Short mmCIF file of C-alpha atoms in Angstrom, two decimals:
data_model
loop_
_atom_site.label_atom_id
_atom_site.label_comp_id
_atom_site.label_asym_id
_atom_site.label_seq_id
_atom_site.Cartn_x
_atom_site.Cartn_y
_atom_site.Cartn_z
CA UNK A 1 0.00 0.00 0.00
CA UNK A 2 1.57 3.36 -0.99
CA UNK A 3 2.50 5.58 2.33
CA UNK A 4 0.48 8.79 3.01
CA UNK A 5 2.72 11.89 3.04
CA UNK A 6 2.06 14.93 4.78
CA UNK A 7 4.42 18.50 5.04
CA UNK A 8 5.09 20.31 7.85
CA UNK A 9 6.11 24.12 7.46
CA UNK A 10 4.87 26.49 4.64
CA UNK A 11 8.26 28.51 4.74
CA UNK A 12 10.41 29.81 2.06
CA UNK A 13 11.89 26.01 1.11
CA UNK A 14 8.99 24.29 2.59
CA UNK A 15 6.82 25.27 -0.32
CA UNK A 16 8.75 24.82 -2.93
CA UNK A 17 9.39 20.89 -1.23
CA UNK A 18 6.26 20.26 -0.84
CA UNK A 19 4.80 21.44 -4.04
CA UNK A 20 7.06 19.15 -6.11
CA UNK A 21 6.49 16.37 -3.96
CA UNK A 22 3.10 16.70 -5.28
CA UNK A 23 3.92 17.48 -9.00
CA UNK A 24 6.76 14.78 -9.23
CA UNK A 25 6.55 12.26 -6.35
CA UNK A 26 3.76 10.25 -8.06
CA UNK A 27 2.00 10.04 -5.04
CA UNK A 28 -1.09 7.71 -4.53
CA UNK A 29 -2.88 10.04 -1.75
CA UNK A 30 -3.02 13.40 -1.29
CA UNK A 31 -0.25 15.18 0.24
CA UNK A 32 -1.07 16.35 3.99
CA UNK A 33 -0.39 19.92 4.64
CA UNK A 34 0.25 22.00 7.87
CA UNK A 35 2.10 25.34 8.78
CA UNK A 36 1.38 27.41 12.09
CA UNK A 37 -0.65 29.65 10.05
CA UNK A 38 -3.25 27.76 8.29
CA UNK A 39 -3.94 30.11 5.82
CA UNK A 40 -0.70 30.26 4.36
CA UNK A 41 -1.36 25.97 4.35
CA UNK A 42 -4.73 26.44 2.64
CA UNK A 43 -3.34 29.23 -0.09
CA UNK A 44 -0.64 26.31 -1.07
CA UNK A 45 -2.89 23.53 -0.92
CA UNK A 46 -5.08 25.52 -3.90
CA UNK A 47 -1.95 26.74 -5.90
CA UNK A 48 -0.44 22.92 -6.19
CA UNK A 49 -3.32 20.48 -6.03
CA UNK A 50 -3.74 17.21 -4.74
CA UNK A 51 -3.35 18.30 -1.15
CA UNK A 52 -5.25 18.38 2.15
CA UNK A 53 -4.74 20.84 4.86
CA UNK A 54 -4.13 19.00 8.53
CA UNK A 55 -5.31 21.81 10.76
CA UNK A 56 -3.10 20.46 13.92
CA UNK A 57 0.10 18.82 14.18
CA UNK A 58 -1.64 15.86 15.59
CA UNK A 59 -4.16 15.04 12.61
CA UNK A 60 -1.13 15.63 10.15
CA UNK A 61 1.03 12.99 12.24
CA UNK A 62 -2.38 10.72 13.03
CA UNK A 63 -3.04 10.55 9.21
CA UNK A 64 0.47 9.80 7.84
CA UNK A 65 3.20 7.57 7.40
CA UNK A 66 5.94 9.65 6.02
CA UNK A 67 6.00 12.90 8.18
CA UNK A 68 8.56 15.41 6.73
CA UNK A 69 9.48 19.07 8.43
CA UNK A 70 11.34 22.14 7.07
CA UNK A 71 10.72 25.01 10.10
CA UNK A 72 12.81 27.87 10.32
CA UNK A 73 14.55 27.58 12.83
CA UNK A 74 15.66 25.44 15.52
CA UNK A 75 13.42 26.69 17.79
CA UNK A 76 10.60 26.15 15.81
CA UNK A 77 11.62 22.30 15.07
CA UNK A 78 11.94 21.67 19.13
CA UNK A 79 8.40 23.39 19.74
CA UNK A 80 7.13 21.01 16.71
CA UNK A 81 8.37 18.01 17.79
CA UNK A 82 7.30 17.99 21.99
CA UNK A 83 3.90 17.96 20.11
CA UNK A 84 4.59 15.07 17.72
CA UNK A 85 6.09 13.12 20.53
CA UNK A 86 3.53 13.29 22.85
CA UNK A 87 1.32 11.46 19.79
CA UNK A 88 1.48 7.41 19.11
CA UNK A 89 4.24 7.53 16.49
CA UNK A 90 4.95 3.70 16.23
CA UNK A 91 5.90 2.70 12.71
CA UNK A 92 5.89 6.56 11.38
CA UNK A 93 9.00 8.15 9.56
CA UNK A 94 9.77 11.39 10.30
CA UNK A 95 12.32 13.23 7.49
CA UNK A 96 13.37 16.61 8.87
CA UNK A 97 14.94 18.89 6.78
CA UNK A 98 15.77 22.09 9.26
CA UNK A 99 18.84 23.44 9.85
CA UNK A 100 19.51 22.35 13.26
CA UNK A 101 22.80 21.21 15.62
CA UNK A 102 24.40 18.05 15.28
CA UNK A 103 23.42 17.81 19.08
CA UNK A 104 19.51 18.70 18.31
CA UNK A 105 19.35 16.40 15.91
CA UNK A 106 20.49 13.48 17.32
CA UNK A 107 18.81 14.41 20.41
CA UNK A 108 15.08 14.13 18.40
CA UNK A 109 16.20 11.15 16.72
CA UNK A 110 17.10 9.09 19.70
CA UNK A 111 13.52 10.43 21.19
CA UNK A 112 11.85 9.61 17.76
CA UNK A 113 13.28 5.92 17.51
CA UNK A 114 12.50 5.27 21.16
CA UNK A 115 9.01 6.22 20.44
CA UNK A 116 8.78 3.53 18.04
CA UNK A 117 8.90 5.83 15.34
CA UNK A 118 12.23 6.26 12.91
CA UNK A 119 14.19 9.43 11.79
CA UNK A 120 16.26 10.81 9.04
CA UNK A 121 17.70 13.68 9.18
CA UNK A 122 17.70 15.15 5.54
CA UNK A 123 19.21 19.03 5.31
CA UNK A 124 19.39 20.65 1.62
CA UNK A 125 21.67 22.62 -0.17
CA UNK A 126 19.88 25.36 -2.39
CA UNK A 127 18.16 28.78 -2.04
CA UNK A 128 14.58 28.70 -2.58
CA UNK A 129 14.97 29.43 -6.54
CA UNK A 130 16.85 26.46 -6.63
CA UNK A 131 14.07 24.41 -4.79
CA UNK A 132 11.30 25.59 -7.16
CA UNK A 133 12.94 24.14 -9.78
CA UNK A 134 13.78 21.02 -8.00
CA UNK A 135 17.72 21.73 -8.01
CA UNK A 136 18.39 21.11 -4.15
CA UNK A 137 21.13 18.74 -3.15
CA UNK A 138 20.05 16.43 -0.39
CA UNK A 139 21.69 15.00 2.81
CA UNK A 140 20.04 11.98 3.99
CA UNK A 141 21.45 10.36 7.33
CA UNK A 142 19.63 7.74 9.31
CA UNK A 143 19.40 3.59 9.53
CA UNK A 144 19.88 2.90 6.04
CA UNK A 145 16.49 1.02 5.74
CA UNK A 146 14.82 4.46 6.62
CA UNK A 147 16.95 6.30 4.51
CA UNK A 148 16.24 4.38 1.31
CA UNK A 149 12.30 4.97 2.13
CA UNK A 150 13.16 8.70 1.60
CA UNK A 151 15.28 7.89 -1.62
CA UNK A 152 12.30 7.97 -4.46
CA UNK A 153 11.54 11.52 -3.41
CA UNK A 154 14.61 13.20 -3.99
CA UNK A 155 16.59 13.06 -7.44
CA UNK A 156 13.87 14.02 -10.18
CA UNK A 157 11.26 14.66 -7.22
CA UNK A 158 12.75 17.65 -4.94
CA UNK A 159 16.67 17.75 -5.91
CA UNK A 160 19.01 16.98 -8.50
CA UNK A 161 21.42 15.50 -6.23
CA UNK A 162 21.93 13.41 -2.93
CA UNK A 163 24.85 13.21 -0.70
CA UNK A 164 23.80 9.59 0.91
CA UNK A 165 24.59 9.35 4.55
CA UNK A 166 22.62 5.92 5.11
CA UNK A 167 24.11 4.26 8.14
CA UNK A 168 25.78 7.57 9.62
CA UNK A 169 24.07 9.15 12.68
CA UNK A 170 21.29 11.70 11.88
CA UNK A 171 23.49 14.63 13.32
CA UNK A 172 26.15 13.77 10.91
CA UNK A 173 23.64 14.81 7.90
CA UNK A 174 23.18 18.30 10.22
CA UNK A 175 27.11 18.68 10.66
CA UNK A 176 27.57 18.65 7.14
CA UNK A 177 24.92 21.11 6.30
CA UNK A 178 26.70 23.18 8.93
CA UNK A 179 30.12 23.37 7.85
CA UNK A 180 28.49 23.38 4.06
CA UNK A 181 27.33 26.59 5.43
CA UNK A 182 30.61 28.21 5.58
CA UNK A 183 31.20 28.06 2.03
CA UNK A 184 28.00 29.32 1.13
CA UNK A 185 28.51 32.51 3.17
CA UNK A 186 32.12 32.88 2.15
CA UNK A 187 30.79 32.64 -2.04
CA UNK A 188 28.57 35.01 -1.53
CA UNK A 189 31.30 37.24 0.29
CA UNK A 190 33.56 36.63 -2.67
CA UNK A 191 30.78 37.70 -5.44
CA UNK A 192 30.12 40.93 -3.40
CA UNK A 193 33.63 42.11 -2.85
CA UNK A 194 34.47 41.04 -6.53
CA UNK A 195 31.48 42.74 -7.92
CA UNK A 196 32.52 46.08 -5.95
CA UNK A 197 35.99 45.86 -7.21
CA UNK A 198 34.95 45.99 -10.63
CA UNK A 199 32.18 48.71 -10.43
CA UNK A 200 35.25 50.54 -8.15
CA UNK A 201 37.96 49.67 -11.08
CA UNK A 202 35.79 50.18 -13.93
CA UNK A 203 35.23 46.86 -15.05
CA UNK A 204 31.73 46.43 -16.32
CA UNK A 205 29.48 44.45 -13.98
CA UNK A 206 28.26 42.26 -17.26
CA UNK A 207 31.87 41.75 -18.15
CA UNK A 208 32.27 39.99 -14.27
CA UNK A 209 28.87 38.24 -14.89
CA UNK A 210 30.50 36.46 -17.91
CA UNK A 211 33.53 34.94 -16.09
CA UNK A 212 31.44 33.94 -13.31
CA UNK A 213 28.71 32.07 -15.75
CA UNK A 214 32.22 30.30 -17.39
CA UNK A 215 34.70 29.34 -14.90
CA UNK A 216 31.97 28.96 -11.78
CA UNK A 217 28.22 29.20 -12.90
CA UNK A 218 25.64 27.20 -10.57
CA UNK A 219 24.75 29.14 -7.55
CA UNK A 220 27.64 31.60 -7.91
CA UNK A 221 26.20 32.74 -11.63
CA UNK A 222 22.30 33.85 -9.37
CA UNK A 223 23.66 35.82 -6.86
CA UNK A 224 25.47 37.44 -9.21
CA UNK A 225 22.39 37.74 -10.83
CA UNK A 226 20.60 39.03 -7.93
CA UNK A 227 23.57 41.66 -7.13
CA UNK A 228 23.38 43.05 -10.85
CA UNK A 229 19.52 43.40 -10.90
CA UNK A 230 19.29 44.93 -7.71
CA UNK A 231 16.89 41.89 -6.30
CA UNK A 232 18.95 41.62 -2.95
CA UNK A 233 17.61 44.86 -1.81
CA UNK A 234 14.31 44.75 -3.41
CA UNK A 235 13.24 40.87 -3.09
CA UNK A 236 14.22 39.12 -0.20
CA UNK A 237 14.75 35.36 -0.69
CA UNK A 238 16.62 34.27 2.46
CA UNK A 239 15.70 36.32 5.27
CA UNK A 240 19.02 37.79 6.98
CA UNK A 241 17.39 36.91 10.23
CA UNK A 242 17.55 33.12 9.34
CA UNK A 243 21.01 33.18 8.11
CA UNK A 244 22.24 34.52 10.93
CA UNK A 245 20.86 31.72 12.99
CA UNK A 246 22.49 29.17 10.54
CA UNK A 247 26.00 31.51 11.13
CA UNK A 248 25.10 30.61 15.16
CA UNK A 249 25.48 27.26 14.40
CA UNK A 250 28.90 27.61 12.67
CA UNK A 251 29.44 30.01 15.58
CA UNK A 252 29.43 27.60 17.70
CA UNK A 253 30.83 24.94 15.92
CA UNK A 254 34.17 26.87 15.64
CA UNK A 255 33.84 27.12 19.21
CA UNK A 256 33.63 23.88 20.27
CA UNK A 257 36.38 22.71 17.69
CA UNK A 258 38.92 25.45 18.66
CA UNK A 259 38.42 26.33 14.84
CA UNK A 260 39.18 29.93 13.74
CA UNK A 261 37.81 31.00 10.50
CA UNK A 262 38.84 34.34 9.70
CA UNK A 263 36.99 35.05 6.30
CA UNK A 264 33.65 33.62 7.58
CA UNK A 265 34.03 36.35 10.50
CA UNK A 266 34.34 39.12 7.65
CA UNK A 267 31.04 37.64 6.02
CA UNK A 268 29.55 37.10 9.45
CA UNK A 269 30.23 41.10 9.91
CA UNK A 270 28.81 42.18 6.56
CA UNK A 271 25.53 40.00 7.68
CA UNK A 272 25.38 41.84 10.87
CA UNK A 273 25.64 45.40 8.82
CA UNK A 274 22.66 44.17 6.59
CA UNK A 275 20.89 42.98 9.49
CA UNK A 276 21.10 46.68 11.01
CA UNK A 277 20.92 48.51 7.69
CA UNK A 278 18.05 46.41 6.29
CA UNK A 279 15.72 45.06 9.49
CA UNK A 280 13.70 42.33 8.77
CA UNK A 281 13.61 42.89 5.27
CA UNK A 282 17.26 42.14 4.89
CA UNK A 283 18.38 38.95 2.67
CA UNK A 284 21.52 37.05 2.61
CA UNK A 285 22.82 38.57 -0.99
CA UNK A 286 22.55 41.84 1.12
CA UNK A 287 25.92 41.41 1.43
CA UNK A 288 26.73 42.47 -1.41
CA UNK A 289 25.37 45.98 0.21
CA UNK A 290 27.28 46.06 3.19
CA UNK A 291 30.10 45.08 1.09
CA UNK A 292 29.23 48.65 -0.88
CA UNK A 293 29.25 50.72 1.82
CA UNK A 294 32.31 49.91 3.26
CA UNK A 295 33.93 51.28 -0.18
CA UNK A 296 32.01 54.33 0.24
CA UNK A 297 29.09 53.28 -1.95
CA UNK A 298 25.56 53.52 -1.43
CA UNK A 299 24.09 50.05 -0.42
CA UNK A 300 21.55 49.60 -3.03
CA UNK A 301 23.13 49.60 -6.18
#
């Protein structure tokens, strides 16, 4: 008998997860839908089809089989799961996709499994763009036989890529996303100050754009994108607010490693300008604008 899905968090990647698991996933049963603010949950449901809206944590989890998360932040995930745990979760999987601590993580699946349920944790690499067109990269870790039940949904479903962790604790999946973290920040450091130095030096911005579509492309070739057109000001993807809690979690990874990390703590510093320049409205490729004003430019381009 196929498994009944439902979805858990209507955030920036949540949507764009859930609404190919619908469109690709071939599923059997109508995906089960449920974010903190049910309108938001209903809105989706209509936009994507084949979809029910769970109005409380509990009917999602009572309903399903498959029970995946994306939250926003590791606050949110703890909050989400005391509920789920106080439900019968014998024989349920529960894929959570958050960016959370190793610690956290293995913390809810050792609760999870001795529940009765199972647990994988399952970070993704890939702004929200990239998730709409199902382009994440996926990091599965987990008993393998729980991992593979999450394997149909990913490459040609959500992602175009998996980093397979089967066998490996679930924090190890959350580790990786965490130190993957640091090169995310530090590329779109390097795009800002290189973009910068060319508008500074004279060199066209479209001429940059060209030998960042040749020798890097990929994720390197949109935020370039999104510094040229002016989008990081104007549209924000990834709120600055929830990239600075994934820059805690480096934070205090470096911390407990004795780990110093010298151009993260530049990027770290231009996120904390954008943060105070922008408010809430600030996104990661804001950057880029701190970046700016520290060469005496204005921090919208």
């Amino acid at each position: 008998m196929a498994p009944q899905l439902a979805f858990l968090g209507m955030g920036a990647l949540g949507k764009p997860i859930s609404k190919n698991l619908v469109l690709n996933g071939k599923l059997e049963k109508s995906l089960i839908l449920w974010n903190r603010t049910s309108s938001r949950a209903y809105e989706h449901s209509t936009q994507i089809g084949n979809s029910v809206v769970a109005e409380t944590i509990k009917d999602a989890i009572s309903m399903s089989d498959i029970v995946w998360s994306c939250l926003p932040d590791q606050d949110a995930v703890l909050e989400t799961f005391e509920i789920i745990l106080k439900e019968d979760i014998k024989g349920k999987l529960f894929v959570e996709c958050s960016t959370i601590t190793t610690e956290a993580t293995n913390d809810l699946a050792r609760k999870v499994i001795d529940s009765g349920g199972e647990f994988v944790a399952m970070p993704v690499f890939g702004e929200p763009g990239m998730a709409n067109r199902a382009m994440l990269t996926c990091i599965p870790a987990g008993a393998a036989q729980s991992v593979q039940k999450v394997v149909p949904y990913i490459v040609g479903v959500i992602g175009r890529s998996i980093v397979d962790l089967s066998g490996q604790s679930p924090g190890s999946a959350s580790h990786a996303k965490i130190v993957g973290t640091v090169m995310v920040v530090q590329m779109i450091e390097s795009i800002s100050e290189a973009h910068v130095l060319a508008e500074k030096s004279g060199l066209p911005a479209e001429s940059l754009h060209k030998v960042i579509n040749s020798v890097f492309g990929g994720p390197f070739s949109l935020y370039s994108n999104r510094m040229m057109s002016g989008s990081y000001f104007r549209e924000p993807v990834i709120a600055i607010g929830t990239a600075r809690t994934a820059v805690e979690h480096v934070t205090k990874l470096t911390q407990q490693s004795s780990t110093e990390l010298g151009a993260f703590k530049v990027a770290s510093m231009h996120m904390e300008m954008v943060e105070k320049y922008a408010g809430a409205k600030g996104d990661i490729a804001g950057i880029y604008g701190a970046v700016r004003m520290e060469s005496g430019l204005k921090f919208e381009n």
